[in-house]
GROMACS .gro file of C-alpha atoms in nm:
model
  275
    1UNK     CA    1   6.352   5.905  -0.061
    2UNK     CA    2   6.385   5.706  -0.385
    3UNK     CA    3   6.649   5.485  -0.217
    4UNK     CA    4   6.421   5.426   0.081
    5UNK     CA    5   6.641   5.621   0.321
    6UNK     CA    6   6.374   5.871   0.425
    7UNK     CA    7   5.997   5.889   0.396
    8UNK     CA    8   5.829   6.121   0.144
    9UNK     CA    9   5.460   6.203   0.168
   10UNK     CA   10   5.222   6.434  -0.017
   11UNK     CA   11   5.297   6.617  -0.339
   12UNK     CA   12   5.355   6.968  -0.470
   13UNK     CA   13   5.330   7.235  -0.201
   14UNK     CA   14   5.232   6.973   0.056
   15UNK     CA   15   5.533   6.751  -0.014
   16UNK     CA   16   5.719   6.666   0.307
   17UNK     CA   17   6.004   6.441   0.414
   18UNK     CA   18   6.072   6.272   0.744
   19UNK     CA   19   6.280   6.009   0.916
   20UNK     CA   20   6.117   5.673   0.967
   21UNK     CA   21   6.170   5.379   1.203
   22UNK     CA   22   6.436   5.127   1.113
   23UNK     CA   23   6.194   4.834   1.140
   24UNK     CA   24   5.921   4.844   1.028
   25UNK     CA   25   6.012   5.116   0.778
   26UNK     CA   26   6.366   5.164   0.656
   27UNK     CA   27   6.450   4.793   0.639
   28UNK     CA   28   6.157   4.709   0.411
   29UNK     CA   29   6.205   5.000   0.174
   30UNK     CA   30   6.571   4.912   0.118
   31UNK     CA   31   6.535   4.540   0.060
   32UNK     CA   32   6.210   4.537  -0.134
   33UNK     CA   33   6.442   4.620  -0.422
   34UNK     CA   34   6.636   4.298  -0.486
   35UNK     CA   35   6.955   4.469  -0.605
   36UNK     CA   36   7.247   4.227  -0.594
   37UNK     CA   37   7.510   4.500  -0.590
   38UNK     CA   38   7.816   4.503  -0.361
   39UNK     CA   39   7.670   4.803  -0.175
   40UNK     CA   40   7.345   4.623  -0.091
   41UNK     CA   41   7.521   4.297  -0.003
   42UNK     CA   42   7.746   4.488   0.238
   43UNK     CA   43   7.443   4.659   0.389
   44UNK     CA   44   7.274   4.320   0.431
   45UNK     CA   45   7.582   4.190   0.616
   46UNK     CA   46   7.588   4.495   0.844
   47UNK     CA   47   7.220   4.453   0.932
   48UNK     CA   48   7.278   4.085   1.007
   49UNK     CA   49   7.538   4.196   1.260
   50UNK     CA   50   7.297   4.449   1.411
   51UNK     CA   51   7.030   4.184   1.461
   52UNK     CA   52   7.282   3.943   1.613
   53UNK     CA   53   7.405   4.223   1.839
   54UNK     CA   54   7.075   4.289   2.013
   55UNK     CA   55   6.855   4.483   1.774
   56UNK     CA   56   6.601   4.200   1.760
   57UNK     CA   57   6.533   4.235   2.132
   58UNK     CA   58   6.501   4.611   2.094
   59UNK     CA   59   6.248   4.575   1.813
   60UNK     CA   60   6.044   4.297   1.972
   61UNK     CA   61   6.086   4.380   2.338
   62UNK     CA   62   5.797   4.625   2.368
   63UNK     CA   63   5.490   4.568   2.580
   64UNK     CA   64   5.260   4.534   2.278
   65UNK     CA   65   5.376   4.340   1.968
   66UNK     CA   66   5.332   4.542   1.650
   67UNK     CA   67   5.260   4.230   1.443
   68UNK     CA   68   5.008   3.951   1.496
   69UNK     CA   69   4.945   3.607   1.351
   70UNK     CA   70   4.621   3.551   1.163
   71UNK     CA   71   4.526   3.186   1.128
   72UNK     CA   72   4.459   3.002   0.804
   73UNK     CA   73   4.090   3.070   0.763
   74UNK     CA   74   3.986   2.723   0.650
   75UNK     CA   75   4.119   2.582   0.978
   76UNK     CA   76   3.883   2.791   1.193
   77UNK     CA   77   3.641   2.545   1.358
   78UNK     CA   78   3.303   2.582   1.190
   79UNK     CA   79   3.111   2.569   1.517
   80UNK     CA   80   3.294   2.865   1.668
   81UNK     CA   81   3.187   3.227   1.651
   82UNK     CA   82   3.485   3.436   1.546
   83UNK     CA   83   3.578   3.802   1.563
   84UNK     CA   84   3.589   3.995   1.232
   85UNK     CA   85   3.963   4.055   1.269
   86UNK     CA   86   4.024   3.676   1.274
   87UNK     CA   87   3.920   3.631   0.911
   88UNK     CA   88   4.152   3.741   0.630
   89UNK     CA   89   3.866   3.725   0.379
   90UNK     CA   90   3.677   4.003   0.556
   91UNK     CA   91   3.967   4.241   0.501
   92UNK     CA   92   4.038   4.141   0.142
   93UNK     CA   93   3.673   4.181   0.049
   94UNK     CA   94   3.670   4.528   0.206
   95UNK     CA   95   3.945   4.677  -0.012
   96UNK     CA   96   3.914   4.778  -0.375
   97UNK     CA   97   4.289   4.827  -0.425
   98UNK     CA   98   4.547   4.567  -0.329
   99UNK     CA   99   4.898   4.492  -0.447
  100UNK     CA  100   5.179   4.239  -0.421
  101UNK     CA  101   5.541   4.327  -0.350
  102UNK     CA  102   5.864   4.127  -0.323
  103UNK     CA  103   5.943   3.994   0.025
  104UNK     CA  104   6.219   4.212   0.170
  105UNK     CA  105   6.323   3.945   0.422
  106UNK     CA  106   6.383   3.678   0.158
  107UNK     CA  107   6.552   3.929  -0.073
  108UNK     CA  108   6.798   4.023   0.197
  109UNK     CA  109   6.871   3.664   0.300
  110UNK     CA  110   6.931   3.561  -0.059
  111UNK     CA  111   7.188   3.838  -0.094
  112UNK     CA  112   7.378   3.654   0.179
  113UNK     CA  113   7.331   3.311   0.022
  114UNK     CA  114   7.086   3.207   0.295
  115UNK     CA  115   6.719   3.138   0.333
  116UNK     CA  116   6.480   2.904   0.158
  117UNK     CA  117   6.314   2.839  -0.175
  118UNK     CA  118   5.976   2.987  -0.078
  119UNK     CA  119   5.832   3.235  -0.331
  120UNK     CA  120   5.932   3.597  -0.273
  121UNK     CA  121   5.648   3.768  -0.459
  122UNK     CA  122   5.388   3.750  -0.184
  123UNK     CA  123   5.414   4.054   0.042
  124UNK     CA  124   5.057   4.193   0.038
  125UNK     CA  125   4.947   4.554   0.089
  126UNK     CA  126   4.605   4.716   0.080
  127UNK     CA  127   4.438   5.052   0.019
  128UNK     CA  128   4.677   5.342   0.058
  129UNK     CA  129   4.970   5.101   0.095
  130UNK     CA  130   4.887   4.943  -0.240
  131UNK     CA  131   4.872   5.282  -0.410
  132UNK     CA  132   5.206   5.380  -0.253
  133UNK     CA  133   5.374   5.055  -0.364
  134UNK     CA  134   5.260   5.093  -0.725
  135UNK     CA  135   5.345   5.463  -0.741
  136UNK     CA  136   5.703   5.396  -0.630
  137UNK     CA  137   5.749   5.096  -0.858
  138UNK     CA  138   5.770   4.852  -0.568
  139UNK     CA  139   5.457   4.648  -0.637
  140UNK     CA  140   5.180   4.566  -0.880
  141UNK     CA  141   4.803   4.580  -0.845
  142UNK     CA  142   4.611   4.252  -0.837
  143UNK     CA  143   4.243   4.157  -0.831
  144UNK     CA  144   4.067   3.999  -0.535
  145UNK     CA  145   4.072   3.662  -0.713
  146UNK     CA  146   4.446   3.693  -0.774
  147UNK     CA  147   4.505   3.783  -0.410
  148UNK     CA  148   4.308   3.481  -0.290
  149UNK     CA  149   4.505   3.260  -0.529
  150UNK     CA  150   4.832   3.396  -0.393
  151UNK     CA  151   4.709   3.344  -0.037
  152UNK     CA  152   4.639   2.977  -0.106
  153UNK     CA  153   4.978   2.942  -0.273
  154UNK     CA  154   5.156   3.072   0.038
  155UNK     CA  155   4.967   2.821   0.254
  156UNK     CA  156   5.072   2.537   0.025
  157UNK     CA  157   5.432   2.646   0.078
  158UNK     CA  158   5.373   2.644   0.454
  159UNK     CA  159   5.408   3.019   0.509
  160UNK     CA  160   5.258   3.195   0.811
  161UNK     CA  161   5.021   3.490   0.770
  162UNK     CA  162   5.131   3.791   0.976
  163UNK     CA  163   4.965   4.132   0.980
  164UNK     CA  164   4.958   4.457   1.174
  165UNK     CA  165   4.840   4.410   1.532
  166UNK     CA  166   4.520   4.613   1.507
  167UNK     CA  167   4.159   4.538   1.430
  168UNK     CA  168   4.030   4.833   1.223
  169UNK     CA  169   4.240   4.787   0.913
  170UNK     CA  170   4.468   4.525   0.761
  171UNK     CA  171   4.753   4.729   0.616
  172UNK     CA  172   4.967   4.435   0.508
  173UNK     CA  173   4.996   4.059   0.514
  174UNK     CA  174   5.344   3.916   0.543
  175UNK     CA  175   5.377   3.549   0.450
  176UNK     CA  176   5.655   3.440   0.677
  177UNK     CA  177   5.908   3.160   0.715
  178UNK     CA  178   6.123   3.093   1.017
  179UNK     CA  179   6.451   3.103   0.825
  180UNK     CA  180   6.411   3.452   0.673
  181UNK     CA  181   6.145   3.651   0.858
  182UNK     CA  182   6.251   3.913   1.110
  183UNK     CA  183   5.906   3.905   1.266
  184UNK     CA  184   5.954   3.538   1.354
  185UNK     CA  185   6.321   3.596   1.441
  186UNK     CA  186   6.191   3.762   1.757
  187UNK     CA  187   6.083   3.412   1.864
  188UNK     CA  188   6.335   3.184   1.693
  189UNK     CA  189   6.650   3.392   1.744
  190UNK     CA  190   6.580   3.634   2.028
  191UNK     CA  191   6.376   3.374   2.220
  192UNK     CA  192   6.098   3.622   2.297
  193UNK     CA  193   5.767   3.427   2.296
  194UNK     CA  194   5.575   3.756   2.306
  195UNK     CA  195   5.751   3.906   2.002
  196UNK     CA  196   5.443   3.833   1.790
  197UNK     CA  197   5.081   3.852   1.903
  198UNK     CA  198   4.947   3.496   1.878
  199UNK     CA  199   4.618   3.416   1.713
  200UNK     CA  200   4.328   3.334   1.944
  201UNK     CA  201   4.366   2.965   1.856
  202UNK     CA  202   4.607   2.693   1.959
  203UNK     CA  203   4.684   2.350   1.817
  204UNK     CA  204   4.520   2.037   1.962
  205UNK     CA  205   4.665   1.692   1.887
  206UNK     CA  206   4.477   1.362   1.893
  207UNK     CA  207   4.755   1.130   2.009
  208UNK     CA  208   4.547   0.818   1.948
  209UNK     CA  209   4.520   0.875   1.572
  210UNK     CA  210   4.854   1.052   1.513
  211UNK     CA  211   5.069   0.841   1.276
  212UNK     CA  212   5.395   1.006   1.377
  213UNK     CA  213   5.479   1.104   1.019
  214UNK     CA  214   5.645   1.429   1.130
  215UNK     CA  215   5.495   1.649   0.860
  216UNK     CA  216   5.360   1.893   1.117
  217UNK     CA  217   5.700   1.912   1.287
  218UNK     CA  218   5.864   1.999   0.955
  219UNK     CA  219   5.607   2.274   0.884
  220UNK     CA  220   5.632   2.444   1.225
  221UNK     CA  221   5.843   2.758   1.186
  222UNK     CA  222   5.873   2.831   1.558
  223UNK     CA  223   5.976   2.480   1.669
  224UNK     CA  224   5.668   2.428   1.883
  225UNK     CA  225   5.629   2.064   1.775
  226UNK     CA  226   5.839   1.753   1.828
  227UNK     CA  227   5.800   1.377   1.781
  228UNK     CA  228   5.816   1.167   2.093
  229UNK     CA  229   5.745   0.792   2.089
  230UNK     CA  230   5.619   0.837   1.730
  231UNK     CA  231   5.352   1.085   1.837
  232UNK     CA  232   5.349   1.462   1.779
  233UNK     CA  233   5.374   1.673   2.095
  234UNK     CA  234   5.314   2.047   2.131
  235UNK     CA  235   5.506   2.298   2.342
  236UNK     CA  236   5.204   2.520   2.403
  237UNK     CA  237   5.402   2.826   2.508
  238UNK     CA  238   5.565   2.845   2.163
  239UNK     CA  239   5.254   2.780   1.950
  240UNK     CA  240   5.148   3.099   1.771
  241UNK     CA  241   4.824   2.954   1.632
  242UNK     CA  242   4.898   2.991   1.261
  243UNK     CA  243   4.718   2.672   1.150
  244UNK     CA  244   4.984   2.590   0.890
  245UNK     CA  245   5.092   2.264   1.056
  246UNK     CA  246   4.761   2.084   1.018
  247UNK     CA  247   4.695   2.159   0.651
  248UNK     CA  248   4.879   1.842   0.549
  249UNK     CA  249   4.807   1.601   0.837
  250UNK     CA  250   4.727   1.268   0.663
  251UNK     CA  251   4.522   1.133   0.957
  252UNK     CA  252   4.344   1.461   1.046
  253UNK     CA  253   4.479   1.430   1.399
  254UNK     CA  254   4.536   1.803   1.434
  255UNK     CA  255   4.276   2.071   1.497
  256UNK     CA  256   4.267   2.430   1.617
  257UNK     CA  257   4.081   2.520   1.937
  258UNK     CA  258   4.010   2.851   2.109
  259UNK     CA  259   4.276   2.954   2.358
  260UNK     CA  260   4.188   2.993   2.722
  261UNK     CA  261   4.081   3.344   2.819
  262UNK     CA  262   4.387   3.533   2.936
  263UNK     CA  263   4.617   3.350   2.693
  264UNK     CA  264   4.554   3.602   2.414
  265UNK     CA  265   4.507   3.975   2.378
  266UNK     CA  266   4.249   4.160   2.170
  267UNK     CA  267   4.425   4.378   1.907
  268UNK     CA  268   4.418   4.753   1.952
  269UNK     CA  269   4.193   4.940   1.710
  270UNK     CA  270   4.469   5.144   1.544
  271UNK     CA  271   4.814   5.018   1.445
  272UNK     CA  272   5.012   5.333   1.544
  273UNK     CA  273   4.912   5.263   1.904
  274UNK     CA  274   5.143   4.958   1.900
  275UNK     CA  275   5.462   5.121   1.768
   0.00000   0.00000   0.00000
């Protein structure tokens, strides 16, 4: 259990142990600990082979995605009425205990000499998850102000907010990049557009004011944007509605609009219903 191989719950006479899913579950617990030992590097290589050999499609091929994108809150159009589960702030304000942990995806990729320079101290957990992380030495408690600061920092680095695909509780927030994240790998490697539940918003581009600078193309982790005739164009089927692309548009030619009904699904109330 201390190595992350099995799950331990309770204490004393109620202490119990059980197997847990590979992902999410086993994978995170192993690579939250950034141990650069030959054993862990070899394990990272083996898991890379498993993902390349079809495990990504097994993980992300279910009817209901277990993870969903939650859009950058400041990009929500002010005139729109939104659902409570579309605002990160509503969840953060609800919890008294919250913690940060290292990003297991970036830890693992860096063991293999891959990945990016994005910060790796921004995996967010709440409530019981925060208490568990601190108890096992995997994370550290932070205040609400510190969590909001970290959230803004991830957006500046162009990272996508991903959370559990349910509406009642936000158990975690992953801050994802396309080069390291195994949530996004379902789209970028396994080519499964439904691997992640999209937000209820989609990008809209004003082609008349677009300067063709390409900043939005560079920031898109799922390759939904391209430049054509010096104007940004969107492949709508790939857009996950994260809102990261338009945070740095110099001409304010990008905006987020509500998807057409039928192009998004309302999250289930409880997360276990999705896995």
